[in-house]
Tab-separated table of C-alpha atoms in Angstrom:
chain	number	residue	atom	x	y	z
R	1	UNK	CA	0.000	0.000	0.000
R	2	UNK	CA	1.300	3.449	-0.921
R	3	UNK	CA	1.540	5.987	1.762
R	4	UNK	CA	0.090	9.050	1.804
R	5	UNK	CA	2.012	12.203	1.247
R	6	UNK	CA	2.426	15.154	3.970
R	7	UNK	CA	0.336	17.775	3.567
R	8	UNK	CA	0.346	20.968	5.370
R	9	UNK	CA	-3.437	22.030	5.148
R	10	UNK	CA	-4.964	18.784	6.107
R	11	UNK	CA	-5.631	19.932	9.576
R	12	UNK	CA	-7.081	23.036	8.346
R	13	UNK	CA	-10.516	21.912	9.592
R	14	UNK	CA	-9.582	20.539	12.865
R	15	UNK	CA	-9.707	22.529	16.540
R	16	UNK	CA	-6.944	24.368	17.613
R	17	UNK	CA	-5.365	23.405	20.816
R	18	UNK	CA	-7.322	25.561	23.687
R	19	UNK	CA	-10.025	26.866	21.543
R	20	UNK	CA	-12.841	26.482	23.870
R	21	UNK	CA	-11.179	29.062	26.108
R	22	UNK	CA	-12.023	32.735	25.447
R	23	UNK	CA	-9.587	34.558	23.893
R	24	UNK	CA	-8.974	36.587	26.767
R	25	UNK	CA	-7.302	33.951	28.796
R	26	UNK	CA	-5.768	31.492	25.833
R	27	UNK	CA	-1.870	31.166	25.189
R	28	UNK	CA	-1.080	33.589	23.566
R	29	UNK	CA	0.832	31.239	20.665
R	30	UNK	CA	-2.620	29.477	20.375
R	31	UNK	CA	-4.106	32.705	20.045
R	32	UNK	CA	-2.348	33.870	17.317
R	33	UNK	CA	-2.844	30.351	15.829
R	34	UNK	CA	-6.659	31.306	15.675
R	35	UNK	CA	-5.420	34.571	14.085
R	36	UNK	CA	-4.764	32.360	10.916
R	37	UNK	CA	-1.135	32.510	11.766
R	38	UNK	CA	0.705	29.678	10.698
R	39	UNK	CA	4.721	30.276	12.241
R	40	UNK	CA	5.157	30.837	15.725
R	41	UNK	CA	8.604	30.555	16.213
R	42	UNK	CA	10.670	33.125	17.448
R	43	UNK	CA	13.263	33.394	15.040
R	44	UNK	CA	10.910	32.999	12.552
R	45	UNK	CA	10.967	30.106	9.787
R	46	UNK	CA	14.017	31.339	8.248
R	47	UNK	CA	15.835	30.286	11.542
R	48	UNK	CA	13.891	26.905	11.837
R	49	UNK	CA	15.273	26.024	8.417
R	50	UNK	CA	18.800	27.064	9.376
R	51	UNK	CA	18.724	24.872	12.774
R	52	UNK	CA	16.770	22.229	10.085
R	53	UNK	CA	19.619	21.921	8.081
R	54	UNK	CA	22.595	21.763	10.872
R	55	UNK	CA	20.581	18.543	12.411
R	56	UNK	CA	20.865	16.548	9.700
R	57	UNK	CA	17.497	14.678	8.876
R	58	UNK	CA	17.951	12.942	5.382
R	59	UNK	CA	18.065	9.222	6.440
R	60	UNK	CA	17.304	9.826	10.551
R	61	UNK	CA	15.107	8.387	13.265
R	62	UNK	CA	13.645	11.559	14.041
R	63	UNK	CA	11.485	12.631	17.161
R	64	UNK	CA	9.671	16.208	17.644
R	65	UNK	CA	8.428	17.139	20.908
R	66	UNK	CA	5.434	19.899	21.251
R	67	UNK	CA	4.819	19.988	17.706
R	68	UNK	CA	2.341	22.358	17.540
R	69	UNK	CA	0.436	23.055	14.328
R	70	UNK	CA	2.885	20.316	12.280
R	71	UNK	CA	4.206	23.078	10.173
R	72	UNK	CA	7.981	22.240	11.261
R	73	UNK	CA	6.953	18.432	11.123
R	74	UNK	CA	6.241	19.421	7.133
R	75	UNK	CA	9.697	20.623	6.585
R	76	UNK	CA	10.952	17.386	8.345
R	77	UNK	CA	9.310	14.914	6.253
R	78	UNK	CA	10.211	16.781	3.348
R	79	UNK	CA	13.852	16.113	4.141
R	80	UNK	CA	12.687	12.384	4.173
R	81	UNK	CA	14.038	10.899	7.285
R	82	UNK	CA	14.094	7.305	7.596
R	83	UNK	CA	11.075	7.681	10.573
R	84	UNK	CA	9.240	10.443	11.977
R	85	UNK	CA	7.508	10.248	15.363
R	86	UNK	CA	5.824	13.352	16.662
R	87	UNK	CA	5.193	13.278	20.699
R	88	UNK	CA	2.643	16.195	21.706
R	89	UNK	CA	0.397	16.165	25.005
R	90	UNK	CA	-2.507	18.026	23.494
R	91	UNK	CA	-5.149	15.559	21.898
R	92	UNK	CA	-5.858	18.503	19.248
R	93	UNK	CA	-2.110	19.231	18.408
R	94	UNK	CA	-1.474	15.706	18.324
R	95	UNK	CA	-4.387	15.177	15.625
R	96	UNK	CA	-3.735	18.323	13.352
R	97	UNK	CA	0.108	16.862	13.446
R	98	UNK	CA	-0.936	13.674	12.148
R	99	UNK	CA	-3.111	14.943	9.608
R	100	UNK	CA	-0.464	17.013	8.341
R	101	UNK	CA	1.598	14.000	7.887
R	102	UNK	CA	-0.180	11.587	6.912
R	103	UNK	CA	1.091	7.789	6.750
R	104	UNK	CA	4.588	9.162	6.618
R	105	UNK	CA	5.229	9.557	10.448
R	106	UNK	CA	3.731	8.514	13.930
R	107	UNK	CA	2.069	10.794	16.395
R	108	UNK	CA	1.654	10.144	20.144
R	109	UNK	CA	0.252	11.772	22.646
R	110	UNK	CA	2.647	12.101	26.020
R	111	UNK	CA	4.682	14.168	27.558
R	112	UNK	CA	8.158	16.002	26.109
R	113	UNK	CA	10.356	14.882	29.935
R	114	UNK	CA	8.677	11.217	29.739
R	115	UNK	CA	8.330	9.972	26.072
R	116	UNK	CA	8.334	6.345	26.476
R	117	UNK	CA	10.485	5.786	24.059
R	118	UNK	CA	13.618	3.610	23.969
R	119	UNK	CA	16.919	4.535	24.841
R	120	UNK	CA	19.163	5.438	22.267
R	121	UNK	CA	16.625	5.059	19.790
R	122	UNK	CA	16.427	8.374	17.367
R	123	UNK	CA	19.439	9.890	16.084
R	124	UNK	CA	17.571	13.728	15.880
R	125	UNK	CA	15.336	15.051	18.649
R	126	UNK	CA	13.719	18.550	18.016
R	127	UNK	CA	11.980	20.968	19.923
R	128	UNK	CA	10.583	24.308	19.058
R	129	UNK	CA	9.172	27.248	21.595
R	130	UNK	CA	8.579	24.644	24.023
R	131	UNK	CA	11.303	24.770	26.209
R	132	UNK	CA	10.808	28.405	26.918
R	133	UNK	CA	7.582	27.588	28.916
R	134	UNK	CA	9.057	25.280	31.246
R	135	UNK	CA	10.740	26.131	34.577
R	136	UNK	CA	13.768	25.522	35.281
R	137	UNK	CA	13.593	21.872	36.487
R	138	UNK	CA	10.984	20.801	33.582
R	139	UNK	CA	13.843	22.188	31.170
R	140	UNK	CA	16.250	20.497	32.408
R	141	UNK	CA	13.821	17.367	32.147
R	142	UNK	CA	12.398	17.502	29.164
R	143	UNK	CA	16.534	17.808	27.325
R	144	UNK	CA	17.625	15.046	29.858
R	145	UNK	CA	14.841	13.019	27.904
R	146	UNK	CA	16.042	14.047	24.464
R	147	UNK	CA	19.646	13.061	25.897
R	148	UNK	CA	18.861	10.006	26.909
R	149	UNK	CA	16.633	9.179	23.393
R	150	UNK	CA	19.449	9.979	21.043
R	151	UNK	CA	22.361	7.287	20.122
R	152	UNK	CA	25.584	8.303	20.322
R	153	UNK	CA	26.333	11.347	17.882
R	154	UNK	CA	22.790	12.027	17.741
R	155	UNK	CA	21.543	15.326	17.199
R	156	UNK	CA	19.267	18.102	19.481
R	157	UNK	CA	18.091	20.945	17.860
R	158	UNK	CA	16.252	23.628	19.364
R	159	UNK	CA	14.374	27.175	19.036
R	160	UNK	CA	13.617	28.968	22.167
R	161	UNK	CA	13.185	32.702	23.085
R	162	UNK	CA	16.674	34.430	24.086
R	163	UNK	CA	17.239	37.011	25.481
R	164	UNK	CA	20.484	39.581	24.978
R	165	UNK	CA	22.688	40.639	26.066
R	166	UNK	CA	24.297	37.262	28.362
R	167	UNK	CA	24.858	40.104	31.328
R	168	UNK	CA	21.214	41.479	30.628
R	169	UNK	CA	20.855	43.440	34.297
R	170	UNK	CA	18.531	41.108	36.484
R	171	UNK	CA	15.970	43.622	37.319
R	172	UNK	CA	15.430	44.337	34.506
R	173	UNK	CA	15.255	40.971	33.493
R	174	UNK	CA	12.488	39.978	36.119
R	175	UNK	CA	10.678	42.473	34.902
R	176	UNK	CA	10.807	41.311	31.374
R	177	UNK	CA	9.734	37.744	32.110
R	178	UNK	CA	6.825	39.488	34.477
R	179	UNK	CA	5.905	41.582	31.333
R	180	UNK	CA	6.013	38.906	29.054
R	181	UNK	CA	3.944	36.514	31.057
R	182	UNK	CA	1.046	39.102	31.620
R	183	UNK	CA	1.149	39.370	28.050
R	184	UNK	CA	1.167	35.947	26.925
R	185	UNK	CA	-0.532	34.536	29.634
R	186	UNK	CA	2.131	31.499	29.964
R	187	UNK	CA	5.100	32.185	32.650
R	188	UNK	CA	7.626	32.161	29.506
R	189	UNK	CA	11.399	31.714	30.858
R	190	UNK	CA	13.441	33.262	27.871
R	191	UNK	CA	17.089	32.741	28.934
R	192	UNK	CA	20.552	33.994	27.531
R	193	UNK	CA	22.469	32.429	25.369
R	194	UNK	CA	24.627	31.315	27.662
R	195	UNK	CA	22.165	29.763	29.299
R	196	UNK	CA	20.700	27.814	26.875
R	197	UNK	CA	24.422	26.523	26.009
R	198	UNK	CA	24.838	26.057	29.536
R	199	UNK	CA	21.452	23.873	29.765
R	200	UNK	CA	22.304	21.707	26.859
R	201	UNK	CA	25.990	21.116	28.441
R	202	UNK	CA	24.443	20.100	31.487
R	203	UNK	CA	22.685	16.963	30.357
R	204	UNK	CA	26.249	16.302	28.558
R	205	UNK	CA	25.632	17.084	25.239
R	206	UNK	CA	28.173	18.954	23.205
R	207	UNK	CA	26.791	22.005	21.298
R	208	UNK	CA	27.861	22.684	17.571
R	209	UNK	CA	25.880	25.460	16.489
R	210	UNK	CA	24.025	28.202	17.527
R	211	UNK	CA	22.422	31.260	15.720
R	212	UNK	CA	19.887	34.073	16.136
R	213	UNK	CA	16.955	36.535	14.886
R	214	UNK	CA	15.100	39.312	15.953
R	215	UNK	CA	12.257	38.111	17.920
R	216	UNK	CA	9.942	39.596	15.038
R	217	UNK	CA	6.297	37.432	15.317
R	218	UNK	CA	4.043	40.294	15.286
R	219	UNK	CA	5.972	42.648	12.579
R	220	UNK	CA	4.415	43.104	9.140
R	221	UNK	CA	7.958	42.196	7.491
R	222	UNK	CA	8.371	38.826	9.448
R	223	UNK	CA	5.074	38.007	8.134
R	224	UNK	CA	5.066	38.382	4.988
R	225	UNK	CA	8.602	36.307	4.908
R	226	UNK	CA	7.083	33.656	6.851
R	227	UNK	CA	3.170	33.385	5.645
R	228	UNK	CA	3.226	34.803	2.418
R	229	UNK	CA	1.192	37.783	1.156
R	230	UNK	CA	-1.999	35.731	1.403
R	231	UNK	CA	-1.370	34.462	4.661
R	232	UNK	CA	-0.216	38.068	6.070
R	233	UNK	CA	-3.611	39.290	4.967
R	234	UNK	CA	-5.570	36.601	6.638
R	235	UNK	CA	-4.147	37.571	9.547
R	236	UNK	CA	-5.007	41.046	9.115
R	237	UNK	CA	-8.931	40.318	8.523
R	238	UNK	CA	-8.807	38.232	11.289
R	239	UNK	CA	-7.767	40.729	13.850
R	240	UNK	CA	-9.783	43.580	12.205
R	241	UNK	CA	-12.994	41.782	12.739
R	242	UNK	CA	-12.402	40.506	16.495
R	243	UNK	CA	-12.368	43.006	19.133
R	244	UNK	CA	-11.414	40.181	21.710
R	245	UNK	CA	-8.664	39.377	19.174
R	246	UNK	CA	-7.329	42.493	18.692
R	247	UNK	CA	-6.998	43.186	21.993
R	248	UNK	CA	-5.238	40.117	23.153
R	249	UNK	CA	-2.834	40.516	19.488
R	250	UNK	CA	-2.451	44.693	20.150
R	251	UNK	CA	-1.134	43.977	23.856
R	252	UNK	CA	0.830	41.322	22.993
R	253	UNK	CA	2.576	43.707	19.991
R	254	UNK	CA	3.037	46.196	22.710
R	255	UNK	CA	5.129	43.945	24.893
R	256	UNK	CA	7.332	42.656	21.997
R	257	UNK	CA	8.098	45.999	20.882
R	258	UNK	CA	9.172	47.168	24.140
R	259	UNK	CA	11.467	44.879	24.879
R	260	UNK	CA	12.196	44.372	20.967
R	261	UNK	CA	15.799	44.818	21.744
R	262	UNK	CA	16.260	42.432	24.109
R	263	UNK	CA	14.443	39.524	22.919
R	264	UNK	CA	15.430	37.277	20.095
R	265	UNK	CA	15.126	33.868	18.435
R	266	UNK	CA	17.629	31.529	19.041
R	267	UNK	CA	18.709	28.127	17.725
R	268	UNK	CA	21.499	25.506	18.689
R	269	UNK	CA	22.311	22.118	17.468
R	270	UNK	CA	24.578	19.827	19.781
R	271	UNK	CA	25.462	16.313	19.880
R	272	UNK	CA	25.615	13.146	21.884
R	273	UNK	CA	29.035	12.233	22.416
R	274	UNK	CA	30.410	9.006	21.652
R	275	UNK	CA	30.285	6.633	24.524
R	276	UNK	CA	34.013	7.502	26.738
R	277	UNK	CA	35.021	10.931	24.290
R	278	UNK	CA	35.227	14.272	24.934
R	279	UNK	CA	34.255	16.244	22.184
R	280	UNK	CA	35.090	20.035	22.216
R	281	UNK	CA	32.799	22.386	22.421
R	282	UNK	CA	32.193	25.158	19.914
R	283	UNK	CA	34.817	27.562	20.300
């Protein structure tokens, strides 16, 4: 039997994770979702392909935790891996991720710090703006879990929220994260780049790559990049017409832009060391 081919609009018709809850009190990613928009990563899609492309996918067990609306689970399958299993908690996520990718790729529901699956038993784990809404011990959980996945060399890639500079003032800090969680209504934990390193090192992985963007989701320029004309303008109606939605979107756009300079999109790729070496780290 031939398997069916990914596509990205199959879940078009399916609920959105959290879309019985009024708009004023939603996520604000799912929010945006029912917005029409499509990429809700930080760094934006150009940075997803970037991190895409360092993890090395063509013939690799892959796993994605928190895959969201399956538009990064797309790009996977289009790199054709030699498996693909999604792992989302959300019963909606988990279904629009499956319809997105058809026969070519498993879906399970569970939880990104307690997968079930084997040891050593993909040789790519990825996770996008997932991360960032975990505390600190649930981070250091859930990449513990993708540590303990991968085989030897294996590869984690990951896009989070950063913020800049590493020896951002810690006030000030606070008092981004406090914004930022009022505004999003999740208690996002956006960390330095240092400490993203730092959390990857800790669960003994080596990291080979990292890069940034501006943390750009709301600007008319990111959008147009990353949905396309028609996709831009969807999102436009859709705000225009909701009050409720363009009040949660407008205070959400004021928060980014305030602290615009200080937030941004990051990626990093590391590795699983072989068993007994001692691979350097990125200089």
């Amino acid at each position: 039997m031939s398997k069916k081919p990914a596509d990205s609009t199959a879940s078009a018709d399916l609920p959105l994770p959290h879309a019985d809850r009024p708009i004023s009190s939603a996520p604000g990613h799912w929010v945006l979702a029912r917005a029409g928009k499509r990429v809700l990563r930080p760094g934006g899609a150009a940075l997803s392909a970037a991190m895409l492309s360092h993890a090395g996918l063509a013939g690799a067990d892959v796993v994605e935790l928190a895959p969201g609306l399956g538009r990064t689970a797309a790009e996977i399958i289009k790199d054709h891996p030699a498996s693909y299993t999604a792992i989302d908690r959300d019963p909606d996520a988990a279904r629009r991720v499956a319809a997105v990718i058809g026969d070519l790729g498993t879906v399970r529901q569970g939880e990104a710090a307690d997968t079930g699956l084997d040891d050593a038993s993909a040789d790519v784990v990825v996770g996008e703006a997932m991360l960032t809404m975990q505390g600190d011990k649930s981070k250091a959980a859930i990449v513990a879990e993708a540590a303990r996945v991968l085989r030897p060399g294996g590869r984690y890639a990951i896009h989070e929220l950063g913020v800049a500079p590493d020896d951002i003032d810690e006030e000030y800090y606070t008092q981004l994260r406090r914004d930022l969680a009022r505004a999003i209504h999740v208690n996002a934990r956006p960390m330095t780049a240092a400490a993203w390193r730092g959390l990857l090192e800790d669960a003994g992985l080596v990291v080979d790559w990292v890069d940034t963007a501006p943390m750009a989701l709301l600007k008319m320029s990111r959008n147009l990049r990353d949905e396309g004309p028609g996709g831009a303008a969807r999102i436009m109606w859709n705000v225009m017409r909701d009050k409720a939605l363009r009040a949660r979107v407008m205070e959400m756009r004021r928060t980014f832009t305030r602290y615009e300079k200080d937030m941004v999109g990051i990626a990093l790729v590391a590795h699983k060391p072989e068993a007994g070496s001692e691979a350097a780290p990125e200089a």
